Coordinates of N, CA and C in Angstrom, one line a residue:
Chain A
G1 N 0.5 -1.0 -0.2 CA 0.1 0.3 0.1 C 1.1 1.0 -0.3
A2 N 0.1 2.7 -0.3 CA 1.3 3.7 0.0 C 1.7 4.0 1.0
G3 N 2.7 4.4 0.9 CA 3.8 5.2 2.8 C 3.1 6.4 3.0
V4 N 3.8 7.1 3.9 CA 3.3 7.7 4.9 C 3.8 9.0 3.1
S5 N 2.8 9.9 3.2 CA 3.2 11.1 2.1 C 3.4 12.6 3.4
Q6 N 3.9 13.6 2.8 CA 3.7 14.8 3.3 C 4.0 15.4 2.1
S7 N 3.3 16.4 2.5 CA 3.7 18.3 1.6 C 3.2 19.3 2.3
P8 N 3.1 20.4 1.9 CA 4.4 20.1 0.5 C 5.6 18.9 0.6
S9 N 6.6 19.2 -0.6 CA 7.7 18.7 -0.7 C 8.6 20.1 0.3
N10 N 9.1 21.1 -0.6 CA 9.1 22.2 -0.2 C 8.2 23.6 0.1
K11 N 8.9 24.2 1.2 CA 8.6 25.2 1.3 C 9.3 26.5 1.8
V12 N 8.9 27.6 0.9 CA 9.6 28.6 1.5 C 8.5 30.0 1.5
T13 N 9.3 30.8 2.7 CA 8.4 31.4 3.4 C 9.2 32.2 3.8
E14 N 8.5 33.1 3.7 CA 9.5 34.9 4.5 C 8.6 34.8 6.2
K15 N 10.3 35.1 6.8 CA 10.5 35.3 8.3 C 9.0 36.7 8.9
G16 N 7.9 35.2 10.0 CA 7.3 36.4 10.8 C 5.9 35.8 10.3
K17 N 6.3 35.2 9.2 CA 4.3 34.0 8.3 C 4.4 32.8 9.2
D18 N 3.4 32.6 8.8 CA 2.9 31.2 9.3 C 3.0 30.0 8.4
V19 N 3.1 28.5 8.9 CA 3.2 28.1 8.3 C 2.2 26.5 8.6
E20 N 2.1 25.5 7.2 CA 1.3 24.2 7.6 C 1.7 23.6 7.2
L21 N 2.1 22.6 7.9 CA 2.8 21.1 7.1 C 2.0 20.4 6.9
R22 N 1.4 19.3 6.4 CA 0.6 18.5 6.1 C 1.6 17.1 5.9
C23 N 0.7 15.9 6.7 CA 1.7 14.2 6.6 C 0.5 13.7 6.4
D24 N 0.1 12.9 5.5 CA -0.8 11.3 6.1 C 0.1 9.9 6.5
P25 N -0.8 9.6 6.7 CA 0.4 8.3 7.4 C -0.5 7.4 6.7
I26 N 0.2 6.2 6.9 CA -0.5 5.0 6.2 C -1.3 4.4 7.1
S27 N -2.2 4.0 6.4 CA -4.1 3.6 7.0 C -3.8 2.7 7.6
G28 N -4.6 3.1 9.1 CA -4.6 1.8 10.3 C -3.7 2.4 10.8
H29 N -3.1 3.0 9.5 CA -1.5 3.2 11.6 C -1.8 4.2 12.9
T30 N -1.7 3.6 14.5 CA -2.3 4.2 14.7 C -1.9 5.6 15.9
A31 N -0.6 5.5 15.5 CA 0.5 6.6 15.8 C 1.3 7.3 14.7
L32 N 1.3 8.3 15.2 CA 2.0 10.1 13.8 C 3.0 10.5 15.2
Y33 N 3.7 10.5 14.3 CA 5.3 11.8 15.0 C 5.5 12.5 14.5
W34 N 5.6 13.5 14.7 CA 6.8 14.2 14.2 C 8.2 14.7 14.6
Y35 N 9.0 15.0 13.4 CA 10.5 15.2 13.5 C 10.9 16.8 13.1
R36 N 12.2 16.9 13.6 CA 13.0 18.1 12.8 C 14.1 17.5 13.2
Q37 N 14.9 18.0 11.3 CA 15.9 17.6 10.9 C 16.8 19.0 10.0
S38 N 17.8 19.7 11.0 CA 18.5 20.6 11.0 C 19.7 19.6 9.9
L39 N 20.0 20.2 9.0 CA 21.1 20.0 8.4 C 22.2 19.8 9.1
G40 N 22.7 18.2 8.2 CA 23.2 17.1 8.6 C 23.5 16.6 9.7
Q41 N 22.5 16.7 10.6 CA 22.1 16.8 11.9 C 21.2 15.3 12.6
G42 N 21.1 15.2 13.0 CA 19.7 13.9 13.4 C 18.3 14.3 13.3
L43 N 18.0 13.7 13.9 CA 16.5 13.9 14.0 C 15.7 14.7 15.0
E44 N 15.1 15.3 15.1 CA 14.9 16.4 16.9 C 13.2 15.8 17.1
F45 N 12.4 15.1 18.1 CA 10.9 14.6 18.0 C 10.5 15.8 18.8
L46 N 9.7 16.4 18.3 CA 8.9 17.4 18.0 C 7.1 17.6 19.1
I47 N 6.9 16.0 18.6 CA 5.4 15.7 19.2 C 5.1 14.9 18.2
Y48 N 4.1 13.2 18.6 CA 3.7 12.1 18.7 C 1.7 12.2 18.8
F49 N 1.6 12.0 18.1 CA -0.9 11.2 18.1 C 0.2 9.7 18.5
Q50 N -1.5 9.5 19.6 CA -1.5 7.7 19.7 C -2.7 7.9 20.2
G51 N -3.2 7.0 18.8 CA -4.9 6.7 18.9 C -5.6 8.3 19.3
N52 N -5.9 7.4 20.3 CA -7.2 8.7 20.6 C -6.4 9.6 21.4
S53 N -5.7 8.9 22.3 CA -5.2 9.6 23.5 C -4.6 11.7 23.0
A54 N -4.4 11.9 24.3 CA -3.9 13.7 23.9 C -2.2 12.7 23.4
P55 N -1.6 14.6 23.3 CA -0.7 14.1 22.4 C 1.1 14.0 23.2
D56 N 1.4 13.6 23.3 CA 2.8 13.4 23.6 C 3.7 15.0 22.9
K57 N 3.5 16.4 23.7 CA 3.8 17.5 22.9 C 5.5 18.0 23.4
S58 N 5.9 16.9 24.2 CA 7.1 17.6 25.4 C 8.2 17.8 24.9
G59 N 7.9 17.7 22.8 CA 9.7 18.2 22.0 C 8.9 19.6 21.1
L60 N 8.0 19.9 21.4 CA 7.6 21.4 20.5 C 8.7 21.9 21.1
P61 N 9.4 22.7 20.6 CA 10.9 24.2 21.2 C 9.5 25.4 21.4
S62 N 8.5 25.3 21.5 CA 8.1 26.6 21.0 C 6.6 26.4 20.9
D63 N 6.0 28.2 21.5 CA 4.4 28.1 21.7 C 3.9 28.6 20.4
R64 N 5.3 28.5 19.2 CA 5.1 28.9 17.7 C 4.6 28.1 16.8
F65 N 5.2 26.7 18.0 CA 4.7 25.0 16.9 C 3.3 24.8 18.2
S66 N 2.3 24.3 16.6 CA 1.3 23.5 17.0 C 1.3 22.0 16.1
A67 N 0.2 21.8 16.4 CA 0.3 19.6 15.5 C -1.5 19.8 16.2
E68 N -2.2 19.2 14.7 CA -3.1 18.2 15.7 C -3.4 16.9 14.5
R69 N -4.4 16.6 14.7 CA -4.6 14.5 14.0 C -6.0 15.0 13.6
T70 N -6.7 15.0 12.9 CA -8.2 15.6 13.1 C -8.6 13.3 12.0
G71 N -9.4 12.9 13.1 CA -10.6 11.6 12.5 C -9.0 10.8 12.9
G72 N -8.1 10.1 13.5 CA -7.1 9.8 13.3 C -6.2 9.4 12.8
S73 N -6.0 10.6 11.3 CA -5.5 10.0 10.2 C -4.5 11.7 10.2
V74 N -4.4 12.0 8.7 CA -3.9 13.3 8.5 C -3.2 14.5 9.7
S75 N -2.2 14.5 9.1 CA -2.0 15.7 10.8 C -1.6 17.0 10.1
T76 N -1.5 18.3 10.6 CA -1.2 18.7 10.2 C -0.2 19.9 11.0
L77 N 0.9 20.3 10.9 CA 2.2 21.4 12.0 C 2.4 22.6 11.5
T78 N 2.3 23.1 12.3 CA 1.8 24.7 11.7 C 2.6 25.2 12.8
I79 N 3.3 25.8 12.2 CA 4.1 27.0 13.0 C 4.1 28.1 12.6
Q80 N 3.8 28.9 14.0 CA 3.2 30.8 13.4 C 4.4 31.7 13.5
R81 N 5.1 32.4 12.8 CA 5.5 33.5 12.9 C 6.9 32.9 12.6
T82 N 7.4 31.9 11.7 CA 8.6 31.6 11.4 C 9.2 32.4 12.0
Q83 N 10.5 32.2 12.4 CA 11.9 32.5 12.3 C 12.6 31.8 11.0
Q84 N 13.9 32.0 10.7 CA 15.1 31.6 10.0 C 15.6 30.3 11.1
E85 N 15.6 30.3 12.1 CA 16.0 29.0 12.6 C 15.2 27.9 12.6
D86 N 13.9 28.7 11.9 CA 12.5 26.9 12.1 C 13.5 27.0 10.8
S87 N 14.2 27.0 9.7 CA 14.3 26.2 8.4 C 14.8 25.1 9.1
A88 N 14.9 23.7 8.0 CA 14.8 22.5 8.5 C 13.8 21.6 7.3
V89 N 14.4 20.4 7.5 CA 13.3 19.3 6.8 C 12.4 19.1 8.0
Y90 N 11.4 18.8 8.3 CA 10.7 18.3 9.0 C 9.6 16.6 8.6
L91 N 10.3 15.9 9.2 CA 9.8 14.9 9.0 C 8.4 14.1 9.5
C92 N 7.3 13.0 9.4 CA 6.2 13.0 9.0 C 6.7 11.0 9.5
A93 N 6.4 10.6 10.1 CA 6.6 8.8 10.6 C 4.4 8.8 11.7
S94 N 4.5 7.8 10.9 CA 3.2 6.9 11.8 C 4.2 5.0 11.9
S95 N 2.8 4.6 12.5 CA 3.9 3.3 13.7 C 2.4 2.0 13.4
L96 N 2.4 1.3 13.6 CA 0.9 0.3 13.8 C 0.2 0.4 14.9
T97 N 1.2 0.5 15.8 CA 0.9 -0.5 17.0 C 1.2 1.5 17.9
P98 N 0.2 1.3 19.0 CA 1.0 2.2 19.9 C 2.0 2.6 20.1
A99 N 2.5 3.8 20.1 CA 3.8 3.9 19.8 C 4.7 3.5 20.6
A100 N 6.0 3.1 21.3 CA 6.4 2.5 22.0 C 7.8 2.1 21.2
S101 N 8.6 2.8 22.2 CA 10.6 3.0 21.9 C 10.3 1.7 20.7
T102 N 9.8 1.4 20.7 CA 10.2 -0.5 20.3 C 9.8 -0.3 18.2
D103 N 8.4 0.5 18.6 CA 8.2 0.2 17.7 C 8.7 0.6 15.9
T104 N 8.4 -0.2 15.0 CA 9.0 0.2 13.7 C 8.1 1.2 12.8
Q105 N 9.2 2.0 12.9 CA 8.4 3.7 11.9 C 9.0 3.8 11.0
Y106 N 7.5 4.2 10.5 CA 7.5 4.6 8.6 C 7.8 6.1 8.6
F107 N 9.1 6.5 8.1 CA 8.4 7.5 7.4 C 8.3 8.3 5.8
G108 N 7.9 9.9 5.9 CA 7.9 10.4 4.9 C 9.3 11.0 4.1
P109 N 9.1 11.3 3.1 CA 10.0 11.9 2.5 C 10.1 12.9 3.4
G110 N 9.6 14.1 3.8 CA 9.7 14.9 4.8 C 9.7 16.2 3.6
T111 N 9.0 17.8 4.7 CA 9.0 18.5 3.3 C 10.3 20.0 3.8
R112 N 10.4 20.2 3.5 CA 12.0 21.0 3.2 C 11.4 22.4 3.2
L113 N 11.7 23.6 4.6 CA 11.0 24.5 5.3 C 12.0 25.4 5.0
T114 N 11.9 26.2 4.2 CA 12.9 27.4 4.9 C 12.3 28.7 4.4
V115 N 13.3 29.4 5.7 CA 12.8 31.0 5.7 C 13.9 32.1 5.6
L116 N 12.7 33.1 5.1 CA 14.1 34.0 4.7 C 14.1 34.8 5.6
Chain B
L1 N 16.9 6.6 28.4 CA 17.1 5.1 28.0 C 18.5 5.8 27.7
A2 N 18.8 4.3 27.2 CA 20.4 4.3 27.5 C 20.3 5.9 26.2
K3 N 22.2 6.2 26.3 CA 22.6 7.2 25.3 C 23.7 6.1 23.9
T4 N 23.4 5.8 23.2 CA 24.4 5.5 22.2 C 26.2 6.4 21.6
T5 N 26.6 6.1 21.5 CA 27.5 6.8 20.5 C 27.9 5.9 19.5
Q6 N 28.2 6.0 18.4 CA 28.4 5.7 17.2 C 29.8 6.3 16.4
P7 N 30.6 5.7 15.3 CA 31.3 6.4 14.4 C 30.7 7.7 13.7
I8 N 31.5 9.1 13.8 CA 30.7 9.9 12.8 C 30.1 10.0 11.3
S9 N 31.3 8.6 11.1 CA 31.9 8.5 9.7 C 33.0 7.7 9.2
M10 N 31.7 6.8 8.0 CA 33.3 5.6 7.7 C 32.8 5.9 6.4
D11 N 34.3 4.7 6.0 CA 34.3 5.6 4.2 C 34.7 4.1 4.3
S12 N 34.0 3.3 3.0 CA 34.4 1.6 2.8 C 34.6 1.3 1.1
Y13 N 34.4 0.1 -0.1 CA 34.4 0.4 -1.0 C 33.1 -0.8 -1.6
E14 N 32.5 -0.8 -2.8 CA 32.2 -1.7 -2.9 C 32.3 -3.2 -3.3
G15 N 31.8 -3.6 -2.6 CA 32.2 -5.7 -2.5 C 32.4 -6.0 -0.9
Q16 N 32.8 -4.7 -0.4 CA 33.5 -5.1 1.5 C 32.6 -5.1 1.9
E17 N 32.5 -5.6 3.0 CA 31.3 -6.3 4.2 C 31.7 -4.4 5.1
V18 N 30.9 -4.4 5.2 CA 31.2 -3.1 6.4 C 30.5 -3.2 7.7
N19 N 31.0 -2.8 8.8 CA 31.1 -3.3 10.2 C 30.9 -1.6 10.9
I20 N 29.3 -1.2 11.6 CA 29.2 0.0 12.1 C 29.3 -0.3 13.8
T21 N 29.2 -0.2 14.4 CA 29.8 -0.4 15.7 C 29.2 0.6 17.0
C22 N 28.4 0.2 17.4 CA 27.6 1.4 18.3 C 27.4 1.1 19.3
S23 N 27.9 1.8 20.4 CA 28.7 1.6 22.2 C 27.1 2.1 23.1
H24 N 26.4 0.7 23.5 CA 25.2 1.3 24.5 C 25.7 0.5 26.4
N25 N 26.7 1.5 26.5 CA 27.1 0.9 27.8 C 26.4 0.5 28.9
N26 N 25.3 1.8 28.6 CA 23.6 1.7 30.3 C 23.0 1.2 29.7
I27 N 22.8 0.0 29.0 CA 21.7 -0.5 28.2 C 21.0 -1.1 28.8
A28 N 19.2 -1.0 29.1 CA 18.3 -1.7 30.6 C 18.2 -3.0 30.1
T29 N 18.0 -3.7 30.9 CA 17.1 -5.1 31.2 C 16.4 -5.7 29.9
N30 N 15.6 -4.6 29.4 CA 14.5 -4.1 28.6 C 14.8 -4.0 27.0
D31 N 16.0 -3.5 26.7 CA 15.9 -2.5 25.8 C 16.0 -3.0 24.7
Y32 N 15.9 -2.6 23.3 CA 15.9 -3.5 22.6 C 17.2 -2.9 21.8
I33 N 17.4 -2.8 20.2 CA 18.9 -2.1 19.2 C 17.7 -2.1 18.5
T34 N 17.9 -1.1 17.8 CA 16.9 -0.2 16.7 C 17.9 -0.4 15.5
W35 N 18.4 -0.2 14.2 CA 18.9 0.2 13.3 C 17.9 1.0 12.7
Y36 N 18.1 2.0 12.1 CA 18.0 3.0 10.6 C 19.0 3.5 9.9
Q37 N 18.4 3.4 8.7 CA 19.1 3.9 7.1 C 18.4 4.4 6.8
Q38 N 18.9 5.9 6.5 CA 18.7 7.4 5.8 C 19.0 7.6 4.9
F39 N 18.4 7.7 3.7 CA 19.6 7.9 2.3 C 19.2 9.8 2.4
P40 N 19.9 10.4 1.7 CA 20.4 11.9 1.0 C 18.4 12.6 0.5
S41 N 17.9 13.1 1.2 CA 16.3 13.9 1.0 C 15.7 13.2 0.8
Q42 N 15.9 11.7 2.3 CA 14.9 10.7 2.4 C 14.5 10.6 3.7
G43 N 13.6 10.1 3.9 CA 12.5 10.0 6.0 C 14.0 8.4 5.8
P44 N 14.3 7.8 7.6 CA 14.9 7.0 7.8 C 14.4 5.8 7.6
R45 N 14.3 5.1 7.3 CA 13.6 3.4 7.0 C 14.3 2.4 8.1
F46 N 13.5 1.8 8.5 CA 14.1 0.2 9.4 C 14.9 0.0 8.4
I47 N 15.9 -0.6 9.3 CA 17.0 -2.2 9.4 C 16.4 -3.2 9.5
I48 N 16.5 -2.8 11.1 CA 17.2 -4.6 11.7 C 16.5 -3.9 12.9
Q49 N 16.4 -5.0 13.9 CA 16.0 -5.4 15.0 C 16.3 -6.4 16.3
G50 N 17.1 -6.2 16.9 CA 17.8 -7.8 18.0 C 17.5 -6.7 19.8
Y51 N 17.6 -8.0 20.5 CA 17.5 -8.0 21.7 C 18.7 -8.6 22.3
K52 N 19.4 -10.1 21.2 CA 20.7 -10.3 21.9 C 21.1 -11.1 20.5
T53 N 22.4 -11.6 20.7 CA 22.6 -12.8 19.3 C 22.9 -11.5 18.4
K54 N 22.5 -12.4 17.6 CA 22.2 -12.5 16.2 C 21.4 -12.5 16.0
V55 N 21.1 -11.8 15.0 CA 20.1 -11.3 14.5 C 20.4 -11.1 12.8
T56 N 19.8 -11.8 11.8 CA 19.7 -11.2 10.1 C 18.5 -11.7 9.0
N57 N 18.2 -10.4 8.5 CA 17.6 -10.5 7.8 C 18.0 -10.2 5.8
E58 N 17.3 -9.6 5.3 CA 17.7 -9.1 3.6 C 18.1 -8.8 3.7
V59 N 18.7 -7.5 4.5 CA 19.1 -6.8 4.0 C 21.2 -5.8 4.8
A60 N 20.7 -6.9 6.5 CA 21.7 -6.8 6.7 C 22.0 -8.4 8.3
S61 N 23.0 -7.9 9.2 CA 22.7 -8.6 10.1 C 23.5 -7.9 11.3
L62 N 22.9 -7.8 12.6 CA 22.9 -7.6 13.7 C 23.6 -8.7 14.8
F63 N 24.6 -8.1 15.2 CA 25.2 -9.1 16.1 C 25.3 -7.9 17.6
I64 N 24.8 -8.9 18.7 CA 24.7 -8.3 19.8 C 25.6 -9.2 20.9
P65 N 26.8 -9.0 22.1 CA 27.5 -9.7 23.0 C 26.8 -10.1 23.4
A66 N 27.2 -11.0 24.2 CA 26.0 -11.0 25.7 C 26.1 -10.3 26.9
D67 N 27.3 -9.0 26.9 CA 27.2 -8.1 28.2 C 25.7 -6.9 27.3
R68 N 25.8 -7.5 25.8 CA 24.8 -5.7 25.5 C 25.3 -4.4 25.5
K69 N 26.5 -4.3 25.9 CA 27.1 -3.1 25.5 C 27.4 -2.7 24.4
S70 N 27.0 -3.2 23.7 CA 27.2 -2.6 22.2 C 27.2 -3.3 21.2
S71 N 26.6 -3.5 20.1 CA 26.5 -4.1 18.6 C 27.1 -3.8 17.7
T72 N 26.6 -4.5 16.7 CA 27.2 -4.4 15.5 C 26.3 -4.9 14.4
L73 N 26.2 -3.5 13.5 CA 25.3 -3.5 12.3 C 26.2 -4.0 11.3
S74 N 26.2 -4.9 10.5 CA 27.0 -5.7 9.2 C 25.8 -5.9 8.3
L75 N 26.9 -5.1 7.3 CA 26.4 -4.9 6.1 C 27.2 -6.0 5.3
P76 N 26.4 -6.9 4.2 CA 27.5 -7.7 4.0 C 27.9 -7.4 2.1
R77 N 28.6 -7.1 1.7 CA 29.0 -6.5 0.3 C 28.5 -5.0 -0.4
V78 N 29.0 -4.7 0.3 CA 28.1 -2.9 -0.2 C 27.7 -2.2 -1.4
S79 N 27.4 -2.0 -1.7 CA 27.2 -0.9 -3.1 C 27.0 0.7 -2.9
L80 N 28.0 0.7 -4.5 CA 27.6 2.4 -3.4 C 25.8 2.5 -3.1
S81 N 25.0 1.8 -4.0 CA 24.0 2.8 -2.4 C 23.4 2.4 -1.8
D82 N 24.7 2.0 -0.7 CA 24.3 1.6 0.5 C 25.2 3.0 1.4
T83 N 25.5 3.9 0.4 CA 25.5 5.3 1.0 C 24.7 5.9 1.8
A84 N 24.7 6.3 3.1 CA 23.6 6.8 3.5 C 24.5 7.0 5.2
V85 N 22.9 7.8 5.5 CA 22.7 8.1 7.6 C 22.9 6.7 7.7
Y86 N 23.6 6.5 9.0 CA 23.4 4.4 10.1 C 23.0 5.3 11.2
Y87 N 21.8 5.3 11.7 CA 20.7 5.4 12.9 C 20.7 3.9 13.9
C88 N 21.6 4.1 15.2 CA 21.8 2.7 16.7 C 20.6 3.0 17.6
L89 N 19.6 2.9 17.5 CA 18.2 3.4 18.7 C 18.8 2.1 19.8
V90 N 18.6 2.4 20.6 CA 18.0 1.5 22.3 C 17.0 1.7 22.6
G91 N 15.7 1.5 23.0 CA 14.8 1.4 23.6 C 13.8 0.5 24.5
D92 N 13.2 0.5 25.1 CA 12.7 -0.7 25.5 C 10.6 -0.6 25.4
L93 N 9.7 -1.5 25.1 CA 9.0 -1.8 25.4 C 8.0 -1.1 26.1
Y94 N 8.8 -0.6 26.5 CA 7.3 0.8 28.2 C 7.5 1.7 27.8
S95 N 8.6 2.1 27.1 CA 9.1 3.6 27.2 C 8.4 4.9 25.7
S96 N 8.0 5.3 26.3 CA 7.3 6.8 25.3 C 8.6 6.6 23.7
A97 N 7.3 6.8 22.7 CA 8.3 6.8 21.5 C 9.6 8.4 21.5
S98 N 8.5 9.1 22.2 CA 9.3 10.3 22.5 C 10.3 10.2 23.2
K99 N 10.9 8.8 23.8 CA 11.6 9.3 24.1 C 13.4 8.5 23.5
I100 N 13.1 8.1 22.0 CA 13.6 7.8 21.4 C 14.5 8.8 20.8
I101 N 16.3 8.6 21.0 CA 17.0 9.9 20.4 C 17.9 9.2 18.6
F102 N 17.4 10.0 18.5 CA 18.5 8.8 17.4 C 19.8 9.7 16.8
G103 N 19.9 11.0 17.2 CA 21.5 11.1 17.6 C 22.2 11.6 16.4
S104 N 22.9 11.3 15.5 CA 23.6 12.0 14.5 C 24.4 11.0 13.8
G105 N 23.8 9.8 14.4 CA 24.3 9.1 13.2 C 25.8 8.7 12.5
T106 N 25.6 7.5 11.7 CA 27.0 7.2 10.8 C 27.0 7.7 9.0
R107 N 27.9 7.9 9.0 CA 27.6 8.6 7.8 C 28.7 7.6 6.7
L108 N 27.9 6.7 6.3 CA 28.3 6.0 5.3 C 29.2 5.9 4.1
S109 N 30.1 5.9 3.8 CA 30.7 6.3 1.7 C 31.4 4.9 1.5
I110 N 30.5 5.0 0.6 CA 30.5 3.5 0.0 C 31.4 4.4 -1.6
R111 N 32.7 3.9 -2.0 CA 33.7 4.2 -3.4 C 33.6 2.9 -3.9
P112 N 33.7 3.6 -5.3 CA 33.6 2.6 -6.6 C 35.0 1.5 -6.5

């Protein structure tokens, strides 16, 4: 079946603008994750959704970042008043079972965000 | 969760066997070891997971000694397409996925 998809693939915005990044997880996957990856760096955990439970937002770097997951499927990551340091690749992943650290995560191709 | 340490980069040649070692001195009894592979401009992809001794699949083998304080990912007969970043992760069934740390990984470069 189809893998995790993300849109847009690239986004260029001006400092101070809001952006929305979209993730479509694999159908039937109950857990959804967002990560951020700066150039040449590892992945930084942002947030994850597990079924109908409250999301774990412990990785969000500031209150400018928020995310929602509608109907247990599609998720949107919103960054308000973007800053140049927000420039990075934003990766989404999903897993079949409720999120635990041993679950296999299936990643999307990412959205490359550039803030001018 | 246990912290992992792996080499920043490695170089090898096509047809060689490549072994990437990851140290996890503080691994806990319930922890599993998982490796992911990330190609340029793509998200990471699961390669292999193990708890002890040896695990093998169609892509790689994972060797874990008895004390489990390290693990070695073995890639047989590498090709140019194995050039990627390889991440070693440690975690258990009960810890939240938010505690997983991907780190900077090992950047593997394969030359002709």
